[in-house]
Amino acid sequence: MAEGLKFKDVVIYFSQKEWECLHSA
């Protein structure tokens, strides 16, 4: 994981990925 990434940024990233999966379903 890049040092520039903050924990909040990671949470938002995975939240968006999960949201896309739910929309695709």
CSV table of C-alpha atoms in Angstrom, one decimal:
chain,number,residue,atom,x,y,z
A,1,MET,CA,0.0,0.0,0.0
A,2,ALA,CA,1.3,3.4,-0.9
A,3,GLU,CA,2.3,5.6,2.0
A,4,GLY,CA,0.4,8.5,0.5
A,5,LEU,CA,-2.9,6.7,0.9
A,6,LYS,CA,-4.8,7.5,4.0
A,7,PHE,CA,-7.0,4.9,5.8
A,8,LYS,CA,-10.1,7.0,4.9
A,9,ASP,CA,-9.1,7.0,1.2
A,10,VAL,CA,-8.8,3.2,1.3
A,11,VAL,CA,-12.2,2.9,2.9
A,12,ILE,CA,-13.8,5.2,0.3
A,13,TYR,CA,-12.1,3.2,-2.5
A,14,PHE,CA,-13.5,-0.1,-1.3
A,15,SER,CA,-16.9,1.4,-0.6
A,16,GLN,CA,-17.1,2.6,-4.2
A,17,LYS,CA,-16.0,-0.8,-5.5
A,18,GLU,CA,-18.7,-2.5,-3.4
A,19,TRP,CA,-21.3,0.0,-4.6
A,20,GLU,CA,-20.4,-0.7,-8.2
A,21,CYS,CA,-20.8,-4.4,-7.6
A,22,LEU,CA,-24.2,-3.9,-6.0
A,23,HIS,CA,-25.3,-1.7,-8.9
A,24,SER,CA,-24.1,-4.3,-11.4
A,25,ALA,CA,-26.0,-7.1,-9.7
